[in-house]
Tab-separated table of C-alpha atoms in Angstrom:
chain	number	residue	atom	x	y	z
A	589	MET	CA	50.320	152.202	142.717
A	590	MET	CA	52.285	150.687	139.849
A	591	ARG	CA	52.910	154.132	138.387
A	592	SER	CA	55.247	154.992	141.241
A	593	LEU	CA	57.216	151.808	140.636
A	594	PHE	CA	57.716	152.455	136.950
A	595	SER	CA	58.521	156.137	137.548
A	596	ALA	CA	61.141	155.198	140.115
A	597	VAL	CA	62.637	152.577	137.790
A	598	SER	CA	63.080	155.233	135.095
A	599	GLY	CA	64.788	157.402	137.709
A	600	LEU	CA	67.138	154.572	138.679
A	601	LYS	CA	68.113	153.783	135.093
A	602	ASN	CA	68.762	157.376	134.084
A	603	HIS	CA	70.618	158.324	137.267
A	604	GLN	CA	72.839	155.321	136.566
A	605	THR	CA	73.494	156.657	133.054
A	606	ALA	CA	74.364	160.038	134.560
A	607	MET	CA	76.817	158.304	136.907
A	608	ASP	CA	78.351	156.536	133.904
A	609	VAL	CA	78.941	159.920	132.274
A	610	ILE	CA	80.401	161.400	135.465
A	611	GLY	CA	82.644	158.365	135.892
A	612	ASN	CA	83.961	158.792	132.359
A	613	ASN	CA	84.603	162.502	132.981
A	614	VAL	CA	86.568	161.741	136.142
A	615	ALA	CA	88.509	158.965	134.387
A	616	ASN	CA	89.584	161.489	131.727
A	617	VAL	CA	90.485	164.336	134.073
A	618	ASN	CA	94.077	164.191	132.794
A	619	THR	CA	93.364	163.197	129.183
A	620	VAL	CA	94.778	165.712	126.705
A	621	ALA	CA	92.061	167.909	125.136
A	622	PHE	CA	89.225	165.812	126.601
A	623	LYS	CA	85.816	167.509	126.555
A	624	SER	CA	83.511	166.688	129.450
A	625	LYS	CA	79.861	165.751	129.055
A	626	LYS	CA	76.801	166.385	131.150
A	627	VAL	CA	73.418	164.678	131.334
A	628	VAL	CA	70.241	166.762	131.159
A	629	PHE	CA	67.054	165.144	132.480
A	630	GLN	CA	63.480	165.772	131.368
A	631	ASP	CA	60.100	164.463	132.462
A	632	ILE	CA	58.146	162.164	130.166
A	633	ILE	CA	54.476	161.850	129.358
A	634	SER	CA	51.904	162.465	132.101
A	635	GLN	CA	48.658	160.603	132.548
A	636	THR	CA	45.705	162.997	132.589
A	637	VAL	CA	43.195	162.128	135.310
A	638	SER	CA	40.924	165.005	134.359
A	639	SER	CA	41.311	167.742	131.775
A	640	ALA	CA	41.313	171.466	132.482
A	641	THR	CA	37.990	173.288	132.319
A	642	ALA	CA	37.320	176.874	131.357
A	643	PRO	CA	35.499	179.333	133.628
A	644	THR	CA	31.765	179.759	133.125
A	645	THR	CA	29.354	182.450	134.215
A	646	THR	CA	28.689	180.542	137.431
A	647	THR	CA	31.904	178.599	138.212
A	648	GLY	CA	35.626	179.189	137.977
A	649	GLY	CA	37.972	177.206	135.792
A	650	MET	CA	39.855	174.145	136.971
A	651	ASN	CA	43.385	173.054	136.141
A	652	ALA	CA	44.079	169.637	134.704
A	653	LYS	CA	44.947	166.796	137.059
A	654	GLN	CA	47.945	164.909	135.751
A	655	VAL	CA	50.218	162.220	137.164
A	656	GLY	CA	53.737	162.063	135.796
A	657	LEU	CA	55.046	158.728	134.545
A	658	GLY	CA	58.756	159.145	135.136
A	659	MET	CA	61.757	160.815	133.547
A	660	SER	CA	64.186	160.395	130.680
A	661	ILE	CA	67.419	161.856	129.367
A	662	ALA	CA	66.950	164.930	127.171
A	663	THR	CA	70.574	165.055	126.038
A	664	ILE	CA	74.124	164.140	126.911
A	665	ALA	CA	75.772	167.439	126.028
A	666	THR	CA	79.448	168.013	125.271
A	667	ASP	CA	81.151	170.977	126.929
A	668	ILE	CA	83.388	172.378	124.184
A	669	THR	CA	84.946	175.145	126.271
A	670	GLU	CA	88.694	175.385	125.931
A	671	GLY	CA	90.803	173.614	128.539
A	672	SER	CA	93.822	175.155	130.187
A	673	THR	CA	97.204	174.766	128.508
A	674	GLN	CA	100.181	172.930	129.886
A	675	THR	CA	103.704	173.801	128.826
A	676	THR	CA	105.662	170.741	127.748
A	677	SER	CA	108.485	172.364	125.744
A	678	ALA	CA	108.252	169.437	123.310
A	679	PRO	CA	108.522	170.949	119.793
A	680	LEU	CA	105.828	168.688	118.336
A	681	ASP	CA	103.270	169.339	121.079
A	682	PHE	CA	100.633	171.829	119.929
A	683	ALA	CA	97.681	173.516	121.588
A	684	ILE	CA	94.982	175.410	119.701
A	685	THR	CA	94.193	178.722	121.341
A	686	GLY	CA	90.717	179.601	120.115
A	687	GLU	CA	88.360	177.844	117.723
A	688	GLY	CA	89.215	174.892	115.527
A	689	TYR	CA	90.320	171.280	115.333
A	690	PHE	CA	93.363	169.646	113.794
A	691	ILE	CA	92.445	167.541	110.767
A	692	VAL	CA	93.890	164.027	110.785
A	693	GLN	CA	93.524	161.128	108.395
A	694	GLY	CA	93.129	157.535	109.518
A	695	GLY	CA	94.507	154.476	107.793
A	696	ASP	CA	91.257	154.033	105.870
A	697	GLY	CA	91.470	157.551	104.446
A	698	THR	CA	88.697	158.918	106.676
A	699	LYS	CA	89.219	162.417	108.049
A	700	TYR	CA	88.827	162.972	111.778
A	701	TYR	CA	89.109	166.040	113.958
A	702	THR	CA	90.991	166.493	117.218
A	703	ARG	CA	92.329	169.122	119.592
A	704	ASN	CA	94.941	166.699	120.910
A	705	GLY	CA	98.140	168.140	119.477
A	706	ASN	CA	100.496	165.506	120.873
A	707	PHE	CA	102.226	164.865	117.547
A	708	THR	CA	105.380	163.082	116.467
A	709	THR	CA	107.095	162.037	113.236
A	710	ASP	CA	107.176	158.588	111.655
A	711	SER	CA	110.190	156.878	110.120
A	712	GLN	CA	109.696	158.826	106.883
A	713	GLY	CA	109.463	162.207	108.574
A	714	TYR	CA	105.695	162.692	108.221
A	715	LEU	CA	103.840	164.541	110.966
A	716	VAL	CA	101.520	162.045	112.699
A	717	THR	CA	99.465	161.630	115.857
A	718	ALA	CA	100.414	159.248	118.647
A	719	ASN	CA	98.044	156.725	117.014
A	720	GLY	CA	99.729	156.985	113.607
A	721	ASP	CA	97.104	159.172	111.896
A	722	TYR	CA	98.514	161.701	109.426
A	723	VAL	CA	98.175	165.388	110.312
A	724	MET	CA	96.711	167.216	107.325
A	725	ALA	CA	98.117	170.395	105.831
A	726	VAL	CA	98.440	172.271	102.560
A	727	THR	CA	101.868	171.409	101.194
A	728	GLY	CA	104.171	173.374	98.937
A	729	SER	CA	105.442	176.917	99.356
A	730	THR	CA	103.573	178.976	96.725
A	731	GLY	CA	101.153	181.417	98.347
A	732	ILE	CA	100.736	179.357	101.427
A	733	ALA	CA	102.040	181.678	104.070
A	734	ASN	CA	99.573	184.437	103.158
A	735	GLY	CA	96.618	182.300	102.130
A	736	THR	CA	93.362	182.354	104.075
A	737	THR	CA	91.544	179.305	102.689
A	738	PRO	CA	93.222	175.903	102.430
A	739	GLY	CA	93.079	174.129	99.118
A	740	THR	CA	93.687	170.408	98.784
A	741	LEU	CA	94.803	168.844	102.045
A	742	SER	CA	97.465	166.171	102.263
A	743	LYS	CA	99.846	164.661	104.771
A	744	ILE	CA	102.969	166.728	105.392
A	745	GLN	CA	106.560	165.567	105.598
A	746	ILE	CA	108.769	167.798	107.745
A	747	LEU	CA	112.011	165.802	107.949
A	748	GLY	CA	114.108	163.681	105.605
A	749	THR	CA	114.403	163.897	101.836
A	750	ILE	CA	111.676	166.045	100.280
A	751	GLY	CA	111.720	166.935	96.600
A	752	GLY	CA	115.369	165.991	96.308
A	753	ASN	CA	116.392	168.118	99.288
A	754	THR	CA	117.335	166.808	102.712
A	755	TYR	CA	115.903	168.526	105.771
A	756	SER	CA	117.049	167.952	109.349
A	757	GLU	CA	115.509	170.921	111.205
A	758	TYR	CA	111.981	172.336	111.181
A	759	ALA	CA	109.829	175.008	112.802
A	760	ILE	CA	106.064	175.568	112.997
A	761	ASP	CA	104.772	179.035	113.879
A	762	SER	CA	101.478	180.161	115.433
A	763	SER	CA	99.906	180.376	111.961
A	764	GLY	CA	100.736	176.735	111.282
A	765	VAL	CA	103.389	177.557	108.671
A	766	VAL	CA	105.970	174.756	108.501
A	767	THR	CA	109.521	175.711	107.568
A	768	ALA	CA	112.574	173.446	107.387
A	769	LYS	CA	116.298	173.927	106.889
A	770	ARG	CA	118.154	172.141	104.130
A	771	SER	CA	121.544	170.584	104.700
A	772	THR	CA	122.896	173.575	102.741
A	773	GLY	CA	121.397	176.003	105.263
A	774	THR	CA	118.558	177.239	103.031
A	775	ILE	CA	115.193	177.568	104.770
A	776	ASP	CA	112.112	176.512	102.799
A	777	THR	CA	108.368	176.658	103.509
A	778	LEU	CA	107.006	173.120	103.287
A	779	GLY	CA	103.342	173.828	103.936
A	780	ARG	CA	100.788	175.086	106.400
A	781	ILE	CA	98.712	173.126	108.895
A	782	ALA	CA	94.959	173.501	108.456
A	783	LEU	CA	92.222	173.660	111.070
A	784	ALA	CA	88.527	172.785	110.799
A	785	THR	CA	85.596	174.645	112.339
A	786	PHE	CA	81.932	173.660	112.623
A	787	ASN	CA	78.691	175.578	113.057
A	788	ASN	CA	77.854	173.252	115.950
A	789	ALA	CA	81.071	171.741	117.275
A	790	ALA	CA	79.148	170.256	120.223
A	791	GLY	CA	77.388	168.035	117.670
A	792	LEU	CA	80.571	166.181	116.694
A	793	GLU	CA	80.588	162.477	117.509
A	794	ASN	CA	83.386	161.104	119.664
A	795	VAL	CA	85.016	158.053	118.072
A	796	GLY	CA	87.697	157.500	120.720
A	797	ALA	CA	91.417	158.223	120.791
A	798	SER	CA	90.590	161.941	121.300
A	799	LYS	CA	89.097	162.058	117.796
A	800	TYR	CA	85.751	163.297	116.532
A	801	GLN	CA	83.887	162.826	113.308
A	802	GLN	CA	81.360	164.997	111.532
A	803	SER	CA	77.709	164.231	112.301
A	804	SER	CA	74.403	165.222	110.740
A	805	ASN	CA	74.003	167.929	113.391
A	806	SER	CA	77.549	169.286	113.619
A	807	GLY	CA	77.475	171.013	110.268
A	808	THR	CA	80.012	170.501	107.523
A	809	ALA	CA	83.676	171.013	108.311
A	810	VAL	CA	84.988	174.368	107.113
A	811	TYR	CA	88.740	174.441	106.603
A	812	HIS	CA	90.878	177.410	107.636
A	813	PHE	CA	94.490	178.179	108.222
A	814	ALA	CA	95.520	178.676	111.826
A	815	ASN	CA	95.286	182.336	112.852
A	816	ASP	CA	92.988	183.054	109.868
A	817	ASN	CA	89.340	182.724	110.997
A	818	ALA	CA	90.488	180.014	113.399
A	819	GLY	CA	92.628	179.737	116.511
A	820	LYS	CA	96.383	180.018	116.855
A	821	VAL	CA	98.703	177.034	117.103
A	822	GLN	CA	100.999	177.177	120.128
A	823	SER	CA	104.087	174.960	119.945
A	824	GLY	CA	105.455	173.337	123.090
A	825	GLN	CA	102.038	173.287	124.769
A	826	LEU	CA	99.089	170.917	125.110
A	827	GLU	CA	95.447	171.648	125.857
A	828	MET	CA	94.393	169.820	128.987
A	829	SER	CA	91.039	168.267	129.854
A	830	ASN	CA	88.268	170.745	130.638
A	831	VAL	CA	86.837	168.483	133.357
A	832	GLN	CA	86.153	170.447	136.555
A	833	LEU	CA	86.765	167.838	139.213
A	834	ALA	CA	84.962	169.757	141.985
A	835	ASN	CA	81.831	169.946	139.828
A	836	GLU	CA	82.027	166.264	138.941
A	837	LEU	CA	82.363	165.133	142.559
A	838	THR	CA	79.465	167.379	143.555
A	839	ASN	CA	77.337	165.983	140.721
A	840	MET	CA	78.326	162.504	141.848
A	841	ILE	CA	76.789	163.162	145.268
A	842	ILE	CA	73.639	164.601	143.665
A	843	MET	CA	73.218	161.550	141.423
A	844	GLN	CA	73.909	159.181	144.306
A	845	ARG	CA	71.180	160.811	146.397
A	846	GLY	CA	68.790	160.820	143.437
A	847	TYR	CA	69.428	157.121	142.895
A	848	GLN	CA	68.951	156.498	146.613
A	849	ALA	CA	65.641	158.395	146.677
A	850	ASN	CA	64.298	156.468	143.685
A	851	SER	CA	65.292	153.209	145.366
A	852	ARG	CA	63.345	154.292	148.435
A	853	VAL	CA	60.259	154.963	146.300
A	854	ILE	CA	60.446	151.389	144.990
A	855	THR	CA	60.794	149.833	148.446
A	856	THR	CA	58.001	152.010	149.864
A	857	SER	CA	55.695	151.174	146.945
A	858	ASP	CA	56.486	147.510	147.477
A	859	THR	CA	55.562	147.824	151.156
A	860	MET	CA	52.253	149.472	150.244
A	861	LEU	CA	51.482	146.701	147.753
A	862	GLU	CA	52.278	144.144	150.420
A	863	GLU	CA	49.809	145.811	152.776
A	864	LEU	CA	47.179	145.719	150.031
A	865	ILE	CA	47.733	142.008	149.473
A	866	ASN	CA	47.546	141.359	153.213
A	867	LEU	CA	44.031	142.844	153.415
A	868	LYS	CA	42.728	139.390	152.466
A	869	ARG	CA	44.069	137.857	155.675
C-alpha cells in the first residue's frame, strides 16, 4: 500500500518541476533569443515480486512480476532551434541566421556566449551588450575581411578616437566585418565580429541575462567568422524567443491533469489505509 503513496509523491514533485519549466518558458515568451526547455520523464526502479522463468519441456515460461516505484526526470532539455526574427531597424541590433553564438566578455574576464544581439556602445565607443559585457571580435584590418579562422579575440571600438583617427560613422555587414569612416572621409576596416559554435550547443549552461557558458558536455567553443562555417549576422534585426505558446499552454493542461491524478492516488491510498486501520473496530 505504501508503494502507491511514494510513487504518487514522486509524480507530484516532478510534475511540479515540469510546471516550473513551463512557467519559465511562458514568462520568457518575448525575451530576445530565449531558448525554451522541456522536461522528459522516466520511470525509476521497479520492485521484482517474482523473476521471469524460462520454458521447460513440460511448462511454458513466465514473465517477471514487477511493481514500479515511481518516476523521475530524465532530462530538462534545451530547444536550440532558431527563433523568428523581428525587424527593429536599430543599427546595433543583430540576429544570427544559422549556427553560432556571439562571444562576450564579462567584467571578470570570463567569456560567455549569447544569441541576444541587442548591442549598444559605451562612452568610449566600444561595442557592448545591454548588460555592459564587451562583444568580442578580431581587431585590425590586415587579412581580416577574407580570413576564415579568428585569431586573438578582443573587445572592439567602433566610434571615437582609434589609433589617432576619429571615427563618427560605422557599418557592420553580414560577415561581421566592421568598417568606420574617419572625419576625413576615409573608410577603414576596424575588425570582424567572431562567432562560437559547439558540438553540442544544447549542453551549454544558462547563466542568466541571455548568456550561456561552456559545460563539460557542450564541447569546446570553436571560433569562426560570421558567414564562414557559421551563421550570418543580420543588422537591424533581433532573434525572438522560440517558445511556442500554444504548445506550452497545452503542456500546462497535461501537467495539471497529471498532478491532479497523482493527488487522487494519494487520497485514495489514504482512504484504503484508513479502512485497514478501522478493521480493528
